Tab-separated table of C-alpha atoms in Angstrom:
chain	number	residue	atom	x	y	z
A	208	MET	CA	-27.994	-18.926	33.231
A	209	ASN	CA	-30.451	-17.448	30.740
A	210	MET	CA	-28.552	-16.464	27.579
A	211	ALA	CA	-30.386	-15.077	24.525
A	212	ALA	CA	-30.196	-17.187	21.381
A	213	GLY	CA	-27.471	-16.232	18.924
A	214	THR	CA	-24.527	-17.771	17.180
A	215	GLY	CA	-24.240	-21.357	18.335
A	216	GLY	CA	-27.403	-20.897	20.399
A	217	GLN	CA	-25.797	-18.325	22.692
A	218	ARG	CA	-24.989	-14.644	22.603
A	219	ARG	CA	-21.614	-13.356	23.746
A	220	ALA	CA	-21.341	-12.861	27.519
A	221	THR	CA	-21.328	-9.280	28.808
A	222	VAL	CA	-19.845	-7.571	31.876
A	223	VAL	CA	-23.323	-7.736	33.450
A	224	ASP	CA	-23.402	-11.530	32.955
A	225	VAL	CA	-19.955	-11.895	34.561
A	226	ALA	CA	-20.962	-9.695	37.525
A	227	ARG	CA	-24.170	-11.686	38.109
A	228	HIS	CA	-22.340	-15.018	37.817
A	229	ALA	CA	-19.641	-13.938	40.322
A	230	GLY	CA	-22.089	-12.199	42.647
A	231	VAL	CA	-20.337	-8.813	42.419
A	232	SER	CA	-21.023	-5.391	40.902
A	233	THR	CA	-20.107	-4.482	37.321
A	234	ALA	CA	-17.680	-1.895	38.792
A	235	THR	CA	-15.790	-4.720	40.517
A	236	VAL	CA	-15.598	-6.678	37.239
A	237	SER	CA	-14.227	-3.543	35.558
A	238	ARG	CA	-11.568	-3.138	38.261
A	239	VAL	CA	-10.486	-6.757	37.848
A	240	MET	CA	-10.207	-6.351	34.078
A	241	ASN	CA	-8.381	-3.018	34.110
A	242	ARG	CA	-6.284	-3.753	37.234
A	243	ASN	CA	-6.587	-0.082	38.124
A	244	TYR	CA	-7.976	-0.516	41.674
A	245	PRO	CA	-7.236	-2.966	44.513
A	246	VAL	CA	-9.605	-5.946	44.650
A	247	ALA	CA	-9.544	-8.697	47.312
A	248	THR	CA	-7.779	-11.826	46.067
A	249	ALA	CA	-10.808	-14.080	46.656
A	250	THR	CA	-13.080	-11.653	44.774
A	251	ARG	CA	-10.614	-11.360	41.866
A	252	GLU	CA	-10.380	-15.150	41.594
A	253	ARG	CA	-14.188	-15.474	41.634
A	254	VAL	CA	-14.546	-12.865	38.831
A	255	GLU	CA	-11.791	-14.476	36.745
A	256	ALA	CA	-13.418	-17.900	37.184
A	257	ALA	CA	-16.765	-16.444	36.027
A	258	MET	CA	-15.081	-14.903	32.970
A	259	ARG	CA	-13.520	-18.252	32.058
A	260	GLU	CA	-16.780	-20.168	32.529
A	261	LEU	CA	-18.736	-17.692	30.388
A	262	GLY	CA	-16.006	-17.414	27.742
A	263	TYR	CA	-15.806	-13.652	28.322
A	264	VAL	CA	-13.108	-12.136	26.080
A	265	VAL	CA	-11.194	-9.255	27.585
A	266	ASN	CA	-8.363	-7.428	25.855
A	267	ALA	CA	-7.823	-4.010	24.325
A	268	HIS	CA	-8.697	-5.144	20.799
A	269	ALA	CA	-11.894	-6.879	21.845
A	270	ARG	CA	-13.013	-3.862	23.882
A	271	ALA	CA	-12.373	-1.562	20.934
A	272	LEU	CA	-14.319	-3.860	18.608
A	273	ALA	CA	-17.196	-3.821	21.055
A	274	GLY	CA	-17.230	-0.034	20.923
A	275	VAL	CA	-16.060	0.441	24.505
A	276	SER	CA	-12.905	2.192	23.296
A	277	GLY	CA	-12.831	4.818	20.543
A	278	ARG	CA	-9.072	4.404	20.090
A	279	THR	CA	-9.208	3.000	16.586
A	280	VAL	CA	-7.287	3.614	13.363
A	281	GLY	CA	-8.862	2.489	10.102
A	282	ILE	CA	-6.854	1.609	7.005
A	283	ILE	CA	-8.500	1.242	3.605
A	284	VAL	CA	-6.566	-0.653	0.927
A	285	ASN	CA	-7.328	-2.116	-2.466
A	286	ASP	CA	-6.120	-5.635	-1.663
A	287	VAL	CA	-4.255	-7.179	1.302
A	288	VAL	CA	-2.506	-9.782	-0.877
A	289	ASP	CA	-0.640	-7.128	-2.904
A	290	PRO	CA	2.635	-6.517	-0.999
A	291	PHE	CA	2.497	-2.749	-1.737
A	292	TYR	CA	-0.649	-2.479	0.409
A	293	ALA	CA	0.379	-5.196	2.853
A	294	TYR	CA	3.623	-3.490	3.909
A	295	ILE	CA	1.938	-0.099	4.329
A	296	ALA	CA	-0.805	-1.810	6.361
A	297	ARG	CA	1.851	-3.425	8.566
A	298	GLY	CA	3.378	-0.005	9.256
A	299	VAL	CA	-0.042	1.424	10.147
A	300	GLU	CA	-0.883	-1.522	12.397
A	301	ARG	CA	2.438	-1.422	14.253
A	302	GLU	CA	2.259	2.315	14.874
A	303	ALA	CA	-1.406	2.054	15.937
A	304	SER	CA	-0.569	-0.802	18.333
A	305	ALA	CA	2.326	1.190	19.801
A	306	GLY	CA	-0.272	3.804	20.777
A	307	ASP	CA	-2.678	1.157	22.178
A	308	ARG	CA	-5.038	1.602	19.259
A	309	LEU	CA	-6.916	-1.046	17.352
A	310	CYS	CA	-6.225	-1.172	13.614
A	311	LEU	CA	-9.115	-2.161	11.347
A	312	VAL	CA	-8.236	-3.065	7.748
A	313	CYS	CA	-10.840	-2.753	4.969
A	314	CYS	CA	-10.420	-3.899	1.345
A	315	THR	CA	-12.139	-2.066	-1.506
A	316	GLN	CA	-11.198	-4.434	-4.353
A	317	GLY	CA	-10.826	-1.325	-6.489
A	318	ASP	CA	-14.383	-0.067	-5.928
A	319	PRO	CA	-14.438	3.673	-5.046
A	320	GLN	CA	-17.972	3.375	-3.635
A	321	ARG	CA	-16.785	0.746	-1.147
A	322	GLU	CA	-13.967	3.132	-0.238
A	323	LEU	CA	-16.444	5.920	0.579
A	324	ALA	CA	-18.659	3.493	2.518
A	325	PHE	CA	-15.707	2.318	4.627
A	326	ILE	CA	-14.784	5.921	5.494
A	327	GLU	CA	-18.384	6.435	6.612
A	328	LEU	CA	-18.187	3.275	8.737
A	329	MET	CA	-14.938	4.419	10.371
A	330	HIS	CA	-16.518	7.807	11.098
A	331	GLU	CA	-19.451	6.066	12.812
A	332	ARG	CA	-16.947	4.069	14.882
A	333	ARG	CA	-15.316	7.349	15.955
A	334	ALA	CA	-11.922	6.289	14.570
A	335	ASP	CA	-9.038	8.621	15.448
A	336	ALA	CA	-7.709	8.401	11.897
A	337	VAL	CA	-8.637	6.809	8.577
A	338	VAL	CA	-5.713	5.991	6.271
A	339	LEU	CA	-6.580	5.788	2.576
A	340	VAL	CA	-3.834	3.947	0.678
A	341	GLY	CA	-2.806	3.975	-2.984
A	342	GLY	CA	-3.349	6.018	-6.111
A	343	SER	CA	-6.640	7.626	-7.098
A	344	PHE	CA	-8.546	8.438	-10.275
A	345	ALA	CA	-9.437	12.068	-11.060
A	346	ASP	CA	-13.204	11.595	-10.920
A	347	ARG	CA	-14.842	14.884	-9.877
A	348	ALA	CA	-17.950	13.374	-8.242
A	349	TYR	CA	-15.852	10.894	-6.261
A	350	GLN	CA	-13.343	13.574	-5.172
A	351	SER	CA	-16.239	15.777	-4.028
A	352	GLU	CA	-17.704	12.934	-1.916
A	353	LEU	CA	-14.272	12.181	-0.475
A	354	ALA	CA	-13.768	15.845	0.480
A	355	ARG	CA	-17.176	15.892	2.193
A	356	ARG	CA	-16.251	12.877	4.301
A	357	ALA	CA	-12.856	14.396	5.102
A	358	HIS	CA	-14.619	17.503	6.463
A	359	GLU	CA	-16.991	15.317	8.525
A	360	LEU	CA	-14.062	13.426	10.069
A	361	ASP	CA	-12.206	16.675	10.737
A	362	ALA	CA	-15.257	18.195	12.461
A	363	GLY	CA	-15.306	15.154	14.771
A	364	GLY	CA	-11.630	15.550	15.681
A	365	ALA	CA	-10.399	12.746	13.404
A	366	LYS	CA	-8.191	12.888	10.314
A	367	LEU	CA	-8.385	11.391	6.838
A	368	VAL	CA	-4.842	10.496	5.770
A	369	LEU	CA	-4.068	10.268	2.046
A	370	CYS	CA	-1.211	7.776	1.765
A	371	GLY	CA	0.492	7.689	-1.634
A	372	ARG	CA	-2.072	9.861	-3.394
A	373	PRO	CA	-2.443	13.588	-4.194
A	374	SER	CA	-4.341	16.040	-1.985
A	375	LEU	CA	-7.955	16.963	-2.688
A	376	GLY	CA	-7.328	20.711	-3.005
A	377	GLU	CA	-6.432	23.877	-1.118
A	378	ASN	CA	-9.188	23.746	1.513
A	379	ASP	CA	-8.711	20.036	2.005
A	380	PRO	CA	-8.696	19.118	5.754
A	381	THR	CA	-6.756	15.893	5.126
A	382	VAL	CA	-3.139	15.122	5.984
A	383	GLY	CA	-0.913	13.111	3.687
A	384	VAL	CA	2.146	10.921	3.345
A	385	GLU	CA	3.643	10.808	-0.145
A	386	TYR	CA	6.754	9.305	-1.679
A	387	ASP	CA	8.854	10.665	-4.544
A	388	ASN	CA	7.089	8.575	-7.158
A	389	GLU	CA	7.987	10.700	-10.187
A	390	GLY	CA	11.584	11.134	-9.001
A	391	GLY	CA	12.059	7.393	-8.621
A	392	ALA	CA	10.803	6.748	-12.158
A	393	PHE	CA	13.059	9.504	-13.523
A	394	ALA	CA	16.119	7.995	-11.806
A	395	LEU	CA	15.308	4.485	-13.044
A	396	THR	CA	14.871	5.537	-16.689
A	397	ASP	CA	18.014	7.672	-16.431
A	398	HIS	CA	19.877	4.582	-15.195
A	399	LEU	CA	18.704	2.588	-18.238
A	400	ILE	CA	19.696	5.368	-20.649
A	401	ALA	CA	23.119	5.631	-18.987
A	402	GLN	CA	23.564	1.902	-19.717
A	403	GLY	CA	22.940	2.620	-23.433
A	404	HIS	CA	19.208	1.901	-23.726
A	405	GLU	CA	17.034	4.192	-25.847
A	406	ARG	CA	14.192	1.852	-26.809
A	407	ILE	CA	12.636	1.407	-23.340
A	408	LEU	CA	9.222	-0.256	-23.036
A	409	TYR	CA	7.092	1.125	-20.179
A	410	LEU	CA	4.744	-1.705	-19.165
A	411	GLY	CA	1.695	-1.678	-16.838
A	412	GLY	CA	-0.137	0.669	-14.498
A	413	PRO	CA	-3.834	1.579	-14.942
A	414	VAL	CA	-4.505	4.559	-17.211
A	415	GLY	CA	-5.612	7.638	-15.255
A	416	LEU	CA	-4.381	6.368	-11.874
A	417	SER	CA	-2.319	9.044	-10.087
A	418	THR	CA	0.467	6.519	-9.410
A	419	THR	CA	0.736	5.671	-13.123
A	420	ILE	CA	0.583	9.332	-14.172
A	421	ASP	CA	3.517	10.212	-11.877
A	422	ARG	CA	5.666	7.248	-12.925
A	423	ILE	CA	5.157	7.859	-16.638
A	424	ALA	CA	5.866	11.573	-16.088
A	425	GLY	CA	9.222	10.723	-14.498
A	426	HIS	CA	10.013	8.279	-17.296
A	427	ARG	CA	9.215	10.865	-19.985
A	428	ARG	CA	11.201	13.597	-18.240
A	429	ALA	CA	14.321	11.407	-18.235
A	430	LEU	CA	13.896	10.643	-21.941
A	431	GLU	CA	13.496	14.341	-22.723
A	432	LEU	CA	16.477	15.506	-20.658
A	433	ARG	CA	18.678	12.825	-22.233
A	434	GLY	CA	17.507	13.734	-25.728
A	435	VAL	CA	15.856	10.360	-26.382
A	436	GLU	CA	12.833	10.516	-28.686
A	437	ARG	CA	9.611	9.266	-27.085
A	438	ASP	CA	7.675	6.594	-28.976
A	439	PRO	CA	4.001	6.282	-27.894
A	440	GLU	CA	4.086	2.596	-28.922
A	441	LEU	CA	6.560	1.982	-26.120
A	442	GLU	CA	4.054	3.041	-23.455
A	443	GLN	CA	1.836	0.054	-22.721
A	444	PRO	CA	-0.262	0.763	-19.591
A	445	GLY	CA	-2.487	-1.860	-17.968
A	446	ALA	CA	-3.084	-3.588	-14.649
A	447	PHE	CA	-0.585	-3.708	-11.782
A	448	SER	CA	-0.600	-7.502	-12.023
A	449	ARG	CA	1.636	-10.425	-12.853
A	450	SER	CA	-0.928	-11.776	-15.324
A	451	PHE	CA	-0.961	-8.488	-17.260
A	452	GLY	CA	2.852	-8.351	-17.358
A	453	TYR	CA	3.001	-11.915	-18.670
A	454	ARG	CA	0.179	-11.604	-21.200
A	455	ARG	CA	1.129	-8.229	-22.669
A	456	MET	CA	4.834	-9.067	-22.858
A	457	THR	CA	4.013	-12.321	-24.669
A	458	GLU	CA	1.936	-10.356	-27.208
A	459	LEU	CA	4.534	-7.630	-27.746
A	460	LEU	CA	7.327	-10.146	-28.303
A	461	ARG	CA	5.128	-11.955	-30.821
A	462	GLU	CA	4.368	-8.670	-32.584
A	463	GLY	CA	8.081	-7.829	-32.801
A	464	LEU	CA	8.015	-4.418	-31.111
A	465	ASP	CA	11.514	-2.895	-31.005
A	466	PHE	CA	12.894	-2.458	-27.451
A	467	THR	CA	16.040	-3.379	-25.528
A	468	ALA	CA	14.824	-2.701	-21.979
A	469	VAL	CA	11.567	-2.961	-20.035
A	470	PHE	CA	10.499	-0.571	-17.267
A	471	ALA	CA	7.766	-2.562	-15.518
A	472	ALA	CA	5.345	-0.315	-13.610
A	473	ASN	CA	5.895	-2.413	-10.478
A	474	ASP	CA	7.822	-5.519	-9.409
A	475	ILE	CA	4.795	-7.791	-9.839
A	476	VAL	CA	4.371	-6.720	-13.485
A	477	ALA	CA	8.132	-7.304	-13.882
A	478	ALA	CA	7.745	-10.887	-12.597
A	479	GLY	CA	5.077	-11.597	-15.230
A	480	ALA	CA	7.185	-9.996	-17.980
A	481	ALA	CA	10.218	-12.072	-16.900
A	482	GLN	CA	8.199	-15.277	-17.225
A	483	ALA	CA	7.104	-14.321	-20.761
A	484	MET	CA	10.706	-13.536	-21.751
A	485	GLU	CA	11.947	-16.847	-20.378
A	486	GLU	CA	9.284	-18.750	-22.316
A	487	ALA	CA	10.314	-16.869	-25.483
A	488	GLY	CA	13.922	-18.021	-24.978
A	489	LEU	CA	15.213	-14.569	-24.016
A	490	ARG	CA	17.773	-14.009	-21.262
A	491	ILE	CA	17.764	-11.152	-18.759
A	492	PRO	CA	19.840	-8.975	-19.002
A	493	GLN	CA	21.867	-10.374	-21.929
A	494	ASP	CA	18.978	-10.066	-24.413
A	495	ILE	CA	16.644	-7.610	-22.643
A	496	SER	CA	17.167	-5.550	-19.485
A	497	LEU	CA	14.323	-5.419	-16.973
A	498	VAL	CA	13.541	-3.077	-14.064
A	499	GLY	CA	10.604	-2.767	-11.664
A	500	TYR	CA	9.281	-0.444	-8.957
A	501	ASP	CA	8.506	-0.749	-5.177
A	502	ASP	CA	11.253	-3.209	-4.097
A	503	ILE	CA	8.923	-5.814	-2.630
A	504	PRO	CA	10.362	-9.297	-1.819
A	505	VAL	CA	9.754	-10.688	-5.340
A	506	ALA	CA	12.469	-8.295	-6.608
A	507	GLN	CA	15.126	-10.307	-4.752
A	508	GLU	CA	13.456	-13.654	-5.443
A	509	LEU	CA	13.589	-13.241	-9.247
A	510	ARG	CA	16.630	-14.598	-11.095
A	511	PRO	CA	18.460	-12.486	-12.004
A	512	ARG	CA	17.634	-10.273	-9.025
A	513	LEU	CA	15.661	-7.227	-10.100
A	514	THR	CA	16.919	-3.655	-10.283
A	515	THR	CA	14.051	-1.540	-8.933
A	516	VAL	CA	13.043	1.577	-6.977
A	517	ARG	CA	12.863	1.300	-3.211
A	518	VAL	CA	9.659	2.778	-1.743
A	519	PRO	CA	9.668	2.982	2.090
A	520	LEU	CA	6.297	1.236	2.347
A	521	GLU	CA	6.242	0.275	6.030
A	522	GLU	CA	7.614	3.673	7.048
A	523	MET	CA	4.840	5.340	5.026
A	524	GLY	CA	2.303	3.404	7.096
A	525	ARG	CA	3.954	4.407	10.370
A	526	GLN	CA	4.172	8.065	9.350
A	527	ALA	CA	0.529	8.052	8.220
A	528	VAL	CA	-0.523	7.322	11.805
A	529	ARG	CA	1.978	9.800	13.273
A	530	VAL	CA	1.028	12.677	10.993
A	531	ALA	CA	-2.662	12.098	11.754
A	532	LEU	CA	-2.331	11.846	15.520
A	533	ASN	CA	0.630	14.108	16.384
A	534	GLY	CA	1.303	16.077	13.220
A	535	GLY	CA	4.416	14.004	12.479
A	536	ASP	CA	7.631	13.530	14.419
A	537	GLU	CA	8.181	16.485	16.721
A	538	ASP	CA	11.949	16.027	16.706
A	539	ASP	CA	12.103	15.629	12.938
A	540	TRP	CA	14.630	17.696	10.985
A	541	ARG	CA	11.973	18.758	8.497
A	542	ALA	CA	10.277	22.148	8.588
A	543	PRO	CA	7.020	22.297	10.627
A	544	THR	CA	4.508	20.021	8.988
A	545	THR	CA	2.072	21.451	6.482
A	546	GLY	CA	-0.026	18.329	6.836
A	547	ARG	CA	1.815	16.545	4.003
A	548	LEU	CA	4.952	14.492	4.493
A	549	ARG	CA	7.102	13.402	1.544
A	550	LEU	CA	9.444	10.405	1.805
A	551	GLY	CA	12.321	9.714	-0.562
A	552	THR	CA	12.815	6.860	-3.029
A	553	HIS	CA	16.039	5.482	-4.488
A	554	ILE	CA	17.211	2.936	-7.033
A	555	VAL	CA	18.386	-0.464	-5.829
A	556	VAL	CA	20.812	-1.739	-8.487
A	557	ARG	CA	20.923	-5.521	-8.783
A	558	ASP	CA	21.549	-7.866	-11.725
A	559	SER	CA	18.785	-7.320	-14.309
A	560	VAL	CA	20.318	-4.475	-16.355
A	561	ALA	CA	23.185	-4.614	-18.858
A	562	PRO	CA	24.117	-2.573	-21.945
A	563	PRO	CA	22.032	-3.561	-24.991
A	564	HIS	CA	23.486	-6.452	-26.984
A	565	PRO	CA	24.742	-5.264	-30.380
A	566	THR	CA	22.700	-7.903	-32.242
A	567	ARG	CA	19.659	-7.700	-29.955
A	568	ARG	CA	16.805	-6.117	-31.908
A	569	THR	CA	13.107	-6.950	-31.732
A	570	ALA	CA	12.031	-4.602	-34.527
A	571	ARG	CA	9.831	-5.988	-37.251
A	572	GLY	CA	12.051	-7.663	-39.807
A	573	SER	CA	15.219	-7.223	-37.682
A	574	ALA	CA	17.706	-9.746	-36.378
A	575	ALA	CA	16.510	-12.626	-34.244
A	576	PRO	CA	17.440	-12.838	-30.558
A	577	HIS	CA	21.123	-13.538	-30.023
A	578	HIS	CA	22.110	-16.677	-28.119
A	579	SER	CA	25.751	-17.380	-27.360
C-alpha cells in the first residue's frame, strides 16, 4: 500500500485507506465505525481487520482531534501541576465527557499572550465553549483583546467562560462561574481574630491579580469590622508558590516582624511557610497559628492539619461547562441565570490555629519564642 512519508516513514491511515484495503466504500467503513446501520458480518469483519492492519484509530476523542467532530470544550489554565487548576480542569473534563465532548487543556504558564492565542485556536477548532480559569490582571489592552475574542466566539455560537475571574464589563458576551473569594477570606480572618489574634501576617498572592485583590479585601474588612488596626507591614504579597512561602517566611522571621498568626494566600504558600517555621524551631499552632486557602490535599497532609477555606474547585469546572452549554442547571433553586453563577466557600477548621501564646512575640527586641 502506498503511504506518504511522515512520522516513522508513514502517515496516519485514513477512512479512504481502510475502505480501499477492505474493498468497500467509505460509507460502509463509516457504518462499521458508528454502528448506526446494519452491515453484513463478513463485511464488518473485513473492515475491522483492515483497521487493525493499518493501525486506524477510531474513537470519539480521536475523531474530534481530527476535526471530524466539532464537539469540543477548551480549558485554558496557568499550570496543570497546581492543584487549584487541576481540580477545576477535572470538573471541566468530566462534564465535557458526560456530554460526549472532547476536552482540550492548554497551559499559559502565566503568559496572557499565550492565553489569547489559545482562545483563537479554540475558535478555529469550532469549540462549543472555552473555559478561562483563574484570576486576571487589570490590563486595559489585554481586556480589550479578550472582549474581542469573546464576541467572535459568541458570534459563532460558542461561549467564553470566565472561571474564577471578574467579568469584562456590561456588554460582555461571556458567562462566568465565580466563588465567594472575598467572603472566604473575611470568614478566615474573623476566625483568627475570634481566637485572639490581632497581628495577622497576610502572605503571598501576586500584586494586582483579581484573586489576590479579593482575598486581601476580605481580610481587611474583617480587621476593620473587628476594630483591629491594619499594619501595611503585615501584608506581604508574592507568588502563589511553596518556594515564596518558605523564602519570605524565613526572611520575616529573621527580621523579627511582630505577628502571632499567618494567613497564607493559598495552601501551597502555607506549606512553604510551615517548613520555614519548623526550621526556625517554631511550633504550629503553639507558637504561631497558620491558615491557608483552597483546601487542596496538602491541607490535610500537613502536620498539624491546616485550617483553610474550602473552594468547590471540581464543581466550578462542572458548572463552567453547564453554564456555557445549557445556561446552568435548569432545575436549580437559583433565580434564572444572568450568565454568572456564584458558588459558596466555607472555612474548614482543623488543627493549625490556637489562641496566641502569652509569651509569643516576634517584635524587634521582644521575647524569644517560647518552648515548653
